Amino acid sequence: MTKSDLKTYQSMLETRLALLDSRLRQHEDITVERQAEAIDEGQLSAERDFAIRNLERDTAQLRDVRAALDRIADGSYGLCLNCGEEIRRARLLAVPWSAYCIGCQEAMERESESGSRDAAPLLDEAA
Ligand SMILES: [Zn+2]
């Protein structure tokens, strides 16, 4: 990977970080506002679930983006965290916070789909 590639990914990551940051701040406002206005309980819970899902997705992505920026800082950026192979350029350009090569990512997704659902207690608690 060249230095200019690295700069490109870094600026993409920083742009993303700023976007997620401002979106996460808006989430708080929107959630509070809608709860105050909503009359229909069903609508309220659907909107709240939707907001919670968005919030969880953005929070997870924010963590990935920060981790990728850390890897740029320590020089390990662009290498799969699982197998150590270089992550393909096209993949990094599409998703610069990728931590795994496509092979490892797909293997993990297959595993989490077939595995237990122990990892998702947050939505149940809100329902
Ligand atoms: Zn890999």
PDB file of C-alpha atoms and ligand atoms in Angstrom:
ATOM      1  CA  MET A   1       0.000   0.000   0.000  1.00  0.00           C
ATOM      2  CA  THR A   2       1.348   3.434  -0.917  1.00  0.00           C
ATOM      3  CA  LYS A   3       1.384   6.468   1.336  1.00  0.00           C
ATOM      4  CA  SER A   4      -1.102   8.228  -0.890  1.00  0.00           C
ATOM      5  CA  ASP A   5      -3.465   5.235  -0.697  1.00  0.00           C
ATOM      6  CA  LEU A   6      -3.215   5.410   3.047  1.00  0.00           C
ATOM      7  CA  LYS A   7      -4.003   9.124   3.016  1.00  0.00           C
ATOM      8  CA  THR A   8      -7.073   8.449   0.873  1.00  0.00           C
ATOM      9  CA  TYR A   9      -8.390   5.821   3.295  1.00  0.00           C
ATOM     10  CA  GLN A  10      -7.601   8.019   6.261  1.00  0.00           C
ATOM     11  CA  SER A  11      -9.553  10.956   4.887  1.00  0.00           C
ATOM     12  CA  MET A  12     -12.481   8.667   3.992  1.00  0.00           C
ATOM     13  CA  LEU A  13     -12.439   7.330   7.545  1.00  0.00           C
ATOM     14  CA  GLU A  14     -12.279  10.781   9.065  1.00  0.00           C
ATOM     15  CA  THR A  15     -15.208  11.946   6.943  1.00  0.00           C
ATOM     16  CA  ARG A  16     -17.179   8.895   8.045  1.00  0.00           C
ATOM     17  CA  LEU A  17     -16.259   9.451  11.675  1.00  0.00           C
ATOM     18  CA  ALA A  18     -17.579  13.017  11.549  1.00  0.00           C
ATOM     19  CA  LEU A  19     -20.801  11.880   9.858  1.00  0.00           C
ATOM     20  CA  LEU A  20     -21.467   9.099  12.368  1.00  0.00           C
ATOM     21  CA  ASP A  21     -20.624  11.389  15.227  1.00  0.00           C
ATOM     22  CA  SER A  22     -23.159  14.001  14.183  1.00  0.00           C
ATOM     23  CA  ARG A  23     -25.759  11.347  13.375  1.00  0.00           C
ATOM     24  CA  LEU A  24     -25.399   9.756  16.792  1.00  0.00           C
ATOM     25  CA  ARG A  25     -25.954  13.133  18.397  1.00  0.00           C
ATOM     26  CA  GLN A  26     -29.116  13.637  16.297  1.00  0.00           C
ATOM     27  CA  HIS A  27     -30.417  10.211  17.319  1.00  0.00           C
ATOM     28  CA  GLU A  28     -30.661  11.402  20.890  1.00  0.00           C
ATOM     29  CA  ASP A  29     -32.678  14.466  19.911  1.00  0.00           C
ATOM     30  CA  ILE A  30     -35.004  12.572  17.580  1.00  0.00           C
ATOM     31  CA  THR A  31     -35.716   9.841  20.097  1.00  0.00           C
ATOM     32  CA  VAL A  32     -36.623  12.273  22.851  1.00  0.00           C
ATOM     33  CA  GLU A  33     -38.742  14.453  20.558  1.00  0.00           C
ATOM     34  CA  ARG A  34     -40.762  11.561  19.139  1.00  0.00           C
ATOM     35  CA  GLN A  35     -41.436  10.082  22.507  1.00  0.00           C
ATOM     36  CA  ALA A  36     -42.918  13.370  23.634  1.00  0.00           C
ATOM     37  CA  GLU A  37     -45.119  13.727  20.544  1.00  0.00           C
ATOM     38  CA  ALA A  38     -46.278  10.211  19.831  1.00  0.00           C
ATOM     39  CA  ILE A  39     -49.824   9.260  20.777  1.00  0.00           C
ATOM     40  CA  ASP A  40     -50.088   5.859  19.141  1.00  0.00           C
ATOM     41  CA  GLU A  41     -48.232   3.334  21.284  1.00  0.00           C
ATOM     42  CA  GLY A  42     -47.700   0.954  18.370  1.00  0.00           C
ATOM     43  CA  GLN A  43     -46.212   3.662  16.234  1.00  0.00           C
ATOM     44  CA  LEU A  44     -44.059   4.800  19.103  1.00  0.00           C
ATOM     45  CA  SER A  45     -42.559   1.388  19.654  1.00  0.00           C
ATOM     46  CA  ALA A  46     -41.976   0.826  15.923  1.00  0.00           C
ATOM     47  CA  GLU A  47     -40.211   4.147  15.643  1.00  0.00           C
ATOM     48  CA  ARG A  48     -38.252   3.513  18.770  1.00  0.00           C
ATOM     49  CA  ASP A  49     -37.164   0.087  17.492  1.00  0.00           C
ATOM     50  CA  PHE A  50     -36.133   1.653  14.210  1.00  0.00           C
ATOM     51  CA  ALA A  51     -34.173   4.351  16.026  1.00  0.00           C
ATOM     52  CA  ILE A  52     -32.522   1.757  18.263  1.00  0.00           C
ATOM     53  CA  ARG A  53     -31.496  -0.370  15.284  1.00  0.00           C
ATOM     54  CA  ASN A  54     -30.001   2.658  13.548  1.00  0.00           C
ATOM     55  CA  LEU A  55     -28.277   3.654  16.738  1.00  0.00           C
ATOM     56  CA  GLU A  56     -26.769   0.202  17.198  1.00  0.00           C
ATOM     57  CA  ARG A  57     -25.610   0.067  13.592  1.00  0.00           C
ATOM     58  CA  ASP A  58     -24.063   3.526  13.742  1.00  0.00           C
ATOM     59  CA  THR A  59     -22.430   2.815  17.091  1.00  0.00           C
ATOM     60  CA  ALA A  60     -20.905  -0.421  15.785  1.00  0.00           C
ATOM     61  CA  GLN A  61     -19.692   1.335  12.656  1.00  0.00           C
ATOM     62  CA  LEU A  62     -18.222   4.188  14.658  1.00  0.00           C
ATOM     63  CA  ARG A  63     -16.229   1.654  16.656  1.00  0.00           C
ATOM     64  CA  ASP A  64     -15.001   0.001  13.430  1.00  0.00           C
ATOM     65  CA  VAL A  65     -14.011   3.358  11.941  1.00  0.00           C
ATOM     66  CA  ARG A  66     -12.088   4.330  15.086  1.00  0.00           C
ATOM     67  CA  ALA A  67     -10.331   0.951  15.110  1.00  0.00           C
ATOM     68  CA  ALA A  68      -9.356   1.405  11.450  1.00  0.00           C
ATOM     69  CA  LEU A  69      -7.890   4.841  12.212  1.00  0.00           C
ATOM     70  CA  ASP A  70      -5.921   3.224  15.048  1.00  0.00           C
ATOM     71  CA  ARG A  71      -4.576   0.638  12.609  1.00  0.00           C
ATOM     72  CA  ILE A  72      -3.476   3.423  10.263  1.00  0.00           C
ATOM     73  CA  ALA A  73      -1.633   4.985  13.203  1.00  0.00           C
ATOM     74  CA  ASP A  74       0.130   1.760  14.175  1.00  0.00           C
ATOM     75  CA  GLY A  75       0.868   0.650  10.617  1.00  0.00           C
ATOM     76  CA  SER A  76      -1.289  -2.481  10.512  1.00  0.00           C
ATOM     77  CA  TYR A  77      -4.046  -0.987   8.374  1.00  0.00           C
ATOM     78  CA  GLY A  78      -5.136  -2.990   5.347  1.00  0.00           C
ATOM     79  CA  LEU A  79      -4.222  -6.404   6.745  1.00  0.00           C
ATOM     80  CA  CYS A  80      -6.929  -8.880   7.653  1.00  0.00           C
ATOM     81  CA  LEU A  81      -7.172  -9.214  11.447  1.00  0.00           C
ATOM     82  CA  ASN A  82      -7.929 -12.895  11.080  1.00  0.00           C
ATOM     83  CA  CYS A  83      -5.557 -14.292   8.445  1.00  0.00           C
ATOM     84  CA  GLY A  84      -3.093 -11.407   8.014  1.00  0.00           C
ATOM     85  CA  GLU A  85      -3.535 -11.239   4.243  1.00  0.00           C
ATOM     86  CA  GLU A  86      -3.806  -7.867   2.523  1.00  0.00           C
ATOM     87  CA  ILE A  87      -7.389  -6.709   2.112  1.00  0.00           C
ATOM     88  CA  ARG A  88      -8.107  -5.925  -1.524  1.00  0.00           C
ATOM     89  CA  ARG A  89      -7.988  -2.309  -2.597  1.00  0.00           C
ATOM     90  CA  ALA A  90     -11.503  -2.349  -4.079  1.00  0.00           C
ATOM     91  CA  ARG A  91     -12.852  -3.566  -0.745  1.00  0.00           C
ATOM     92  CA  LEU A  92     -11.053  -0.876   1.220  1.00  0.00           C
ATOM     93  CA  LEU A  93     -12.263   1.805  -1.158  1.00  0.00           C
ATOM     94  CA  ALA A  94     -15.846   0.599  -0.742  1.00  0.00           C
ATOM     95  CA  VAL A  95     -15.600  -0.010   3.008  1.00  0.00           C
ATOM     96  CA  PRO A  96     -12.420   1.605   4.357  1.00  0.00           C
ATOM     97  CA  TRP A  97     -13.116   0.373   7.900  1.00  0.00           C
ATOM     98  CA  SER A  98     -12.971  -3.292   6.785  1.00  0.00           C
ATOM     99  CA  ALA A  99     -11.057  -5.284   9.375  1.00  0.00           C
ATOM    100  CA  TYR A 100     -11.156  -8.586   7.492  1.00  0.00           C
ATOM    101  CA  CYS A 101     -10.591  -9.809   3.967  1.00  0.00           C
ATOM    102  CA  ILE A 102     -13.700 -10.866   2.084  1.00  0.00           C
ATOM    103  CA  GLY A 103     -13.062 -14.586   2.669  1.00  0.00           C
ATOM    104  CA  CYS A 104     -12.806 -14.243   6.445  1.00  0.00           C
ATOM    105  CA  GLN A 105     -15.729 -11.799   6.589  1.00  0.00           C
ATOM    106  CA  GLU A 106     -18.003 -14.199   4.726  1.00  0.00           C
ATOM    107  CA  ALA A 107     -16.921 -17.125   6.879  1.00  0.00           C
ATOM    108  CA  MET A 108     -17.732 -15.128  10.025  1.00  0.00           C
ATOM    109  CA  GLU A 109     -21.114 -14.027   8.702  1.00  0.00           C
ATOM    110  CA  ARG A 110     -22.018 -17.627   7.941  1.00  0.00           C
ATOM    111  CA  GLU A 111     -20.996 -18.585  11.431  1.00  0.00           C
ATOM    112  CA  SER A 112     -23.001 -15.853  13.153  1.00  0.00           C
ATOM    113  CA  GLU A 113     -26.099 -16.684  11.104  1.00  0.00           C
ATOM    114  CA  SER A 114     -26.023 -20.341  12.047  1.00  0.00           C
ATOM    115  CA  GLY A 115     -24.844 -19.697  15.593  1.00  0.00           C
ATOM    116  CA  SER A 116     -26.806 -18.802  18.702  1.00  0.00           C
ATOM    117  CA  ARG A 117     -28.522 -15.449  19.160  1.00  0.00           C
ATOM    118  CA  ASP A 118     -26.930 -14.767  22.517  1.00  0.00           C
ATOM    119  CA  ALA A 119     -25.361 -11.605  21.191  1.00  0.00           C
ATOM    120  CA  ALA A 120     -28.583  -9.593  20.719  1.00  0.00           C
ATOM    121  CA  PRO A 121     -30.217  -8.934  24.093  1.00  0.00           C
ATOM    122  CA  LEU A 122     -30.570  -5.157  23.690  1.00  0.00           C
ATOM    123  CA  LEU A 123     -33.710  -5.129  21.508  1.00  0.00           C
ATOM    124  CA  ASP A 124     -35.504  -7.654  23.722  1.00  0.00           C
ATOM    125  CA  GLU A 125     -34.914  -5.475  26.705  1.00  0.00           C
ATOM    126  CA  ALA A 126     -36.487  -2.464  24.960  1.00  0.00           C
ATOM    127  CA  ALA A 127     -39.554  -4.325  23.696  1.00  0.00           C
TER     128      ALA A 127
HETATM  129 ZN    ZN B   1      -8.667 -12.918   6.104  1.00  0.00          ZN
END
